[in-house]
């Protein structure tokens, strides 16, 4: 048998009906797509259901002479409560070696980030406000602060758009809301 390009194709006998291998590959691919869309857990007996929560952060940031103040409130839009979560705040400029006292539940992570725990978040609940002041190296005229959830207590968050924020903060002392 010749193909249109002129190269000879060899037929391999497998003992299966013609086209059976392609059908099996399509069924396998469809199964992978279904598992991928369902979050990797198949439904049925023995499947473990993951809690689902929609976390978001609202607040304000200021920059004055190399010091940034960030005040934020975590919010859980549900449908499940979250026992605890961790928000990461990352600055586009390096943090100074000497820092003001970080609030309880917050810890520096590398040269440009701070991690803070949110505490428990009820369904449609607002968490406790996190007030954070950090000193940057030098005195930049602007800084970008990125916020995102790095841990949500094992809950699945299908809407990752509202728990990721990027805020441009100018050295004016003005409040930039997010």
Short mmCIF file of C-alpha atoms in Angstrom, two decimals:
data_model
loop_
_atom_site.label_atom_id
_atom_site.label_comp_id
_atom_site.label_asym_id
_atom_site.label_seq_id
_atom_site.Cartn_x
_atom_site.Cartn_y
_atom_site.Cartn_z
CA UNK A 1 0.00 0.00 0.00
CA UNK A 2 1.36 3.44 -0.94
CA UNK A 3 0.55 6.74 0.71
CA UNK A 4 0.12 9.95 -1.31
CA UNK A 5 3.71 11.05 -0.70
CA UNK A 6 5.02 7.87 -2.31
CA UNK A 7 6.51 6.18 0.72
CA UNK A 8 5.49 2.64 1.35
CA UNK A 9 3.46 1.97 4.48
CA UNK A 10 3.70 -1.34 6.22
CA UNK A 11 0.67 -2.88 7.81
CA UNK A 12 1.37 -4.39 11.22
CA UNK A 13 -0.94 -7.17 12.27
CA UNK A 14 -1.97 -6.87 15.91
CA UNK A 15 -4.90 -9.25 16.10
CA UNK A 16 -7.27 -6.33 16.75
CA UNK A 17 -9.97 -4.98 14.55
CA UNK A 18 -8.88 -2.16 12.17
CA UNK A 19 -8.96 1.19 13.98
CA UNK A 20 -9.15 -0.37 17.49
CA UNK A 21 -5.88 1.25 18.59
CA UNK A 22 -7.06 4.71 17.56
CA UNK A 23 -10.39 4.23 19.38
CA UNK A 24 -8.56 3.15 22.53
CA UNK A 25 -6.29 6.21 22.31
CA UNK A 26 -9.33 8.51 21.91
CA UNK A 27 -11.04 6.92 24.92
CA UNK A 28 -7.84 7.27 26.98
CA UNK A 29 -7.44 10.91 25.93
CA UNK A 30 -11.09 11.62 26.79
CA UNK A 31 -10.57 10.07 30.23
CA UNK A 32 -7.54 12.29 30.84
CA UNK A 33 -9.54 15.38 29.85
CA UNK A 34 -12.40 14.41 32.18
CA UNK A 35 -10.00 13.84 35.08
CA UNK A 36 -8.23 17.13 34.32
CA UNK A 37 -11.48 19.08 34.33
CA UNK A 38 -12.68 17.51 37.56
CA UNK A 39 -9.56 18.53 39.45
CA UNK A 40 -7.93 15.11 39.25
CA UNK A 41 -10.33 13.22 41.51
CA UNK A 42 -12.71 10.77 39.95
CA UNK A 43 -16.18 10.71 41.39
CA UNK A 44 -17.59 7.52 42.74
CA UNK A 45 -16.92 5.15 45.60
CA UNK A 46 -13.79 6.02 47.55
CA UNK A 47 -13.28 9.46 45.97
CA UNK A 48 -12.24 12.20 48.39
CA UNK A 49 -14.11 15.49 48.00
CA UNK A 50 -11.99 18.62 48.49
CA UNK A 51 -13.44 21.62 50.22
CA UNK A 52 -13.85 24.60 47.91
CA UNK A 53 -13.29 28.22 48.91
CA UNK A 54 -12.95 31.48 47.01
CA UNK A 55 -10.39 33.68 48.76
CA UNK A 56 -9.83 37.37 48.02
CA UNK A 57 -7.88 40.26 49.54
CA UNK A 58 -8.92 43.90 49.81
CA UNK A 59 -6.85 46.71 51.22
CA UNK A 60 -4.63 49.70 50.73
CA UNK A 61 -0.89 50.33 50.23
CA UNK A 62 1.24 53.48 50.66
CA UNK A 63 4.90 54.32 50.09
CA UNK A 64 6.79 57.11 51.88
CA UNK A 65 10.59 57.47 51.76
CA UNK A 66 11.27 53.75 51.25
CA UNK A 67 8.70 52.42 53.74
CA UNK A 68 5.55 50.70 52.54
CA UNK A 69 2.47 50.22 54.65
CA UNK A 70 0.02 47.53 53.54
CA UNK A 71 -3.30 46.98 55.27
CA UNK A 72 -5.35 44.11 53.95
CA UNK A 73 -8.40 42.08 54.86
CA UNK A 74 -8.82 38.47 53.69
CA UNK A 75 -12.30 37.45 52.53
CA UNK A 76 -13.74 33.98 51.88
CA UNK A 77 -16.59 33.94 49.36
CA UNK A 78 -17.23 30.23 50.07
CA UNK A 79 -18.77 27.77 49.61
CA UNK A 80 -16.65 26.17 52.37
CA UNK A 81 -14.96 27.59 55.44
CA UNK A 82 -11.15 27.64 55.59
CA UNK A 83 -9.31 26.76 58.81
CA UNK A 84 -6.30 28.88 57.81
CA UNK A 85 -4.59 30.28 54.70
CA UNK A 86 -1.34 32.02 53.81
CA UNK A 87 -1.03 35.18 51.71
CA UNK A 88 2.29 36.17 50.12
CA UNK A 89 3.19 39.83 49.64
CA UNK A 90 6.08 40.34 47.23
CA UNK A 91 7.73 43.69 46.49
CA UNK A 92 9.44 44.55 43.20
CA UNK A 93 12.32 46.09 45.18
CA UNK A 94 14.48 44.25 47.74
CA UNK A 95 13.56 44.56 51.40
CA UNK A 96 16.11 46.21 53.67
CA UNK A 97 18.01 43.97 56.07
CA UNK A 98 16.70 45.88 59.10
CA UNK A 99 12.91 45.68 59.35
CA UNK A 100 10.26 47.00 61.73
CA UNK A 101 8.63 44.31 63.85
CA UNK A 102 6.45 42.10 61.63
CA UNK A 103 2.96 41.33 62.95
CA UNK A 104 2.25 37.98 64.62
CA UNK A 105 1.65 35.33 62.00
CA UNK A 106 3.94 36.98 59.42
CA UNK A 107 7.46 35.97 58.42
CA UNK A 108 9.98 37.19 55.89
CA UNK A 109 10.49 34.86 52.94
CA UNK A 110 13.63 35.60 50.95
CA UNK A 111 14.80 39.03 49.90
CA UNK A 112 11.53 40.47 48.61
CA UNK A 113 8.57 38.70 50.22
CA UNK A 114 6.62 38.30 53.45
CA UNK A 115 4.18 35.47 54.21
CA UNK A 116 1.21 36.06 56.53
CA UNK A 117 -1.38 33.65 57.84
CA UNK A 118 -4.99 34.76 57.61
CA UNK A 119 -6.45 32.68 60.41
CA UNK A 120 -9.81 30.93 60.07
CA UNK A 121 -12.18 32.28 57.42
CA UNK A 122 -15.88 31.47 57.66
CA UNK A 123 -18.07 31.16 54.56
CA UNK A 124 -18.80 34.70 53.32
CA UNK A 125 -16.63 35.83 56.20
CA UNK A 126 -14.09 38.59 56.58
CA UNK A 127 -10.86 37.77 58.37
CA UNK A 128 -8.84 39.91 60.75
CA UNK A 129 -7.03 42.86 59.20
CA UNK A 130 -3.30 42.43 58.58
CA UNK A 131 -1.23 45.62 59.07
CA UNK A 132 2.26 45.33 57.66
CA UNK A 133 5.09 47.86 57.36
CA UNK A 134 8.30 47.01 55.54
CA UNK A 135 11.38 49.04 54.75
CA UNK A 136 12.83 48.81 51.24
CA UNK A 137 16.50 49.12 50.30
CA UNK A 138 17.11 52.74 49.36
CA UNK A 139 14.16 54.99 48.65
CA UNK A 140 12.57 53.96 45.34
CA UNK A 141 10.12 56.36 43.70
CA UNK A 142 7.71 53.48 43.10
CA UNK A 143 7.22 49.82 43.96
CA UNK A 144 4.93 47.05 42.75
CA UNK A 145 3.36 44.88 45.44
CA UNK A 146 2.05 41.46 44.37
CA UNK A 147 -0.35 39.58 46.66
CA UNK A 148 -1.42 35.98 46.20
CA UNK A 149 -2.58 32.95 48.14
CA UNK A 150 0.17 30.35 48.54
CA UNK A 151 -1.82 27.98 50.79
CA UNK A 152 -5.54 27.75 51.36
CA UNK A 153 -5.75 25.05 54.00
CA UNK A 154 -6.21 22.36 51.35
CA UNK A 155 -9.32 24.00 49.88
CA UNK A 156 -9.67 24.21 46.13
CA UNK A 157 -10.00 27.77 44.77
CA UNK A 158 -11.44 27.69 41.24
CA UNK A 159 -11.36 31.49 40.93
CA UNK A 160 -7.68 32.42 41.28
CA UNK A 161 -8.21 35.85 39.70
CA UNK A 162 -9.46 37.59 42.85
CA UNK A 163 -6.80 36.25 45.22
CA UNK A 164 -4.00 37.65 43.05
CA UNK A 165 -3.47 41.38 43.14
CA UNK A 166 -0.79 43.65 41.66
CA UNK A 167 -0.58 47.19 43.01
CA UNK A 168 1.66 49.98 41.74
CA UNK A 169 2.50 52.26 44.67
CA UNK A 170 4.16 55.64 44.09
CA UNK A 171 6.25 57.46 46.70
CA UNK A 172 3.61 60.14 47.29
CA UNK A 173 2.05 59.01 50.55
CA UNK A 174 -1.22 58.47 48.65
CA UNK A 175 -3.32 55.37 49.37
CA UNK A 176 -3.56 52.85 46.53
CA UNK A 177 -6.57 50.59 47.00
CA UNK A 178 -6.88 47.00 45.82
#
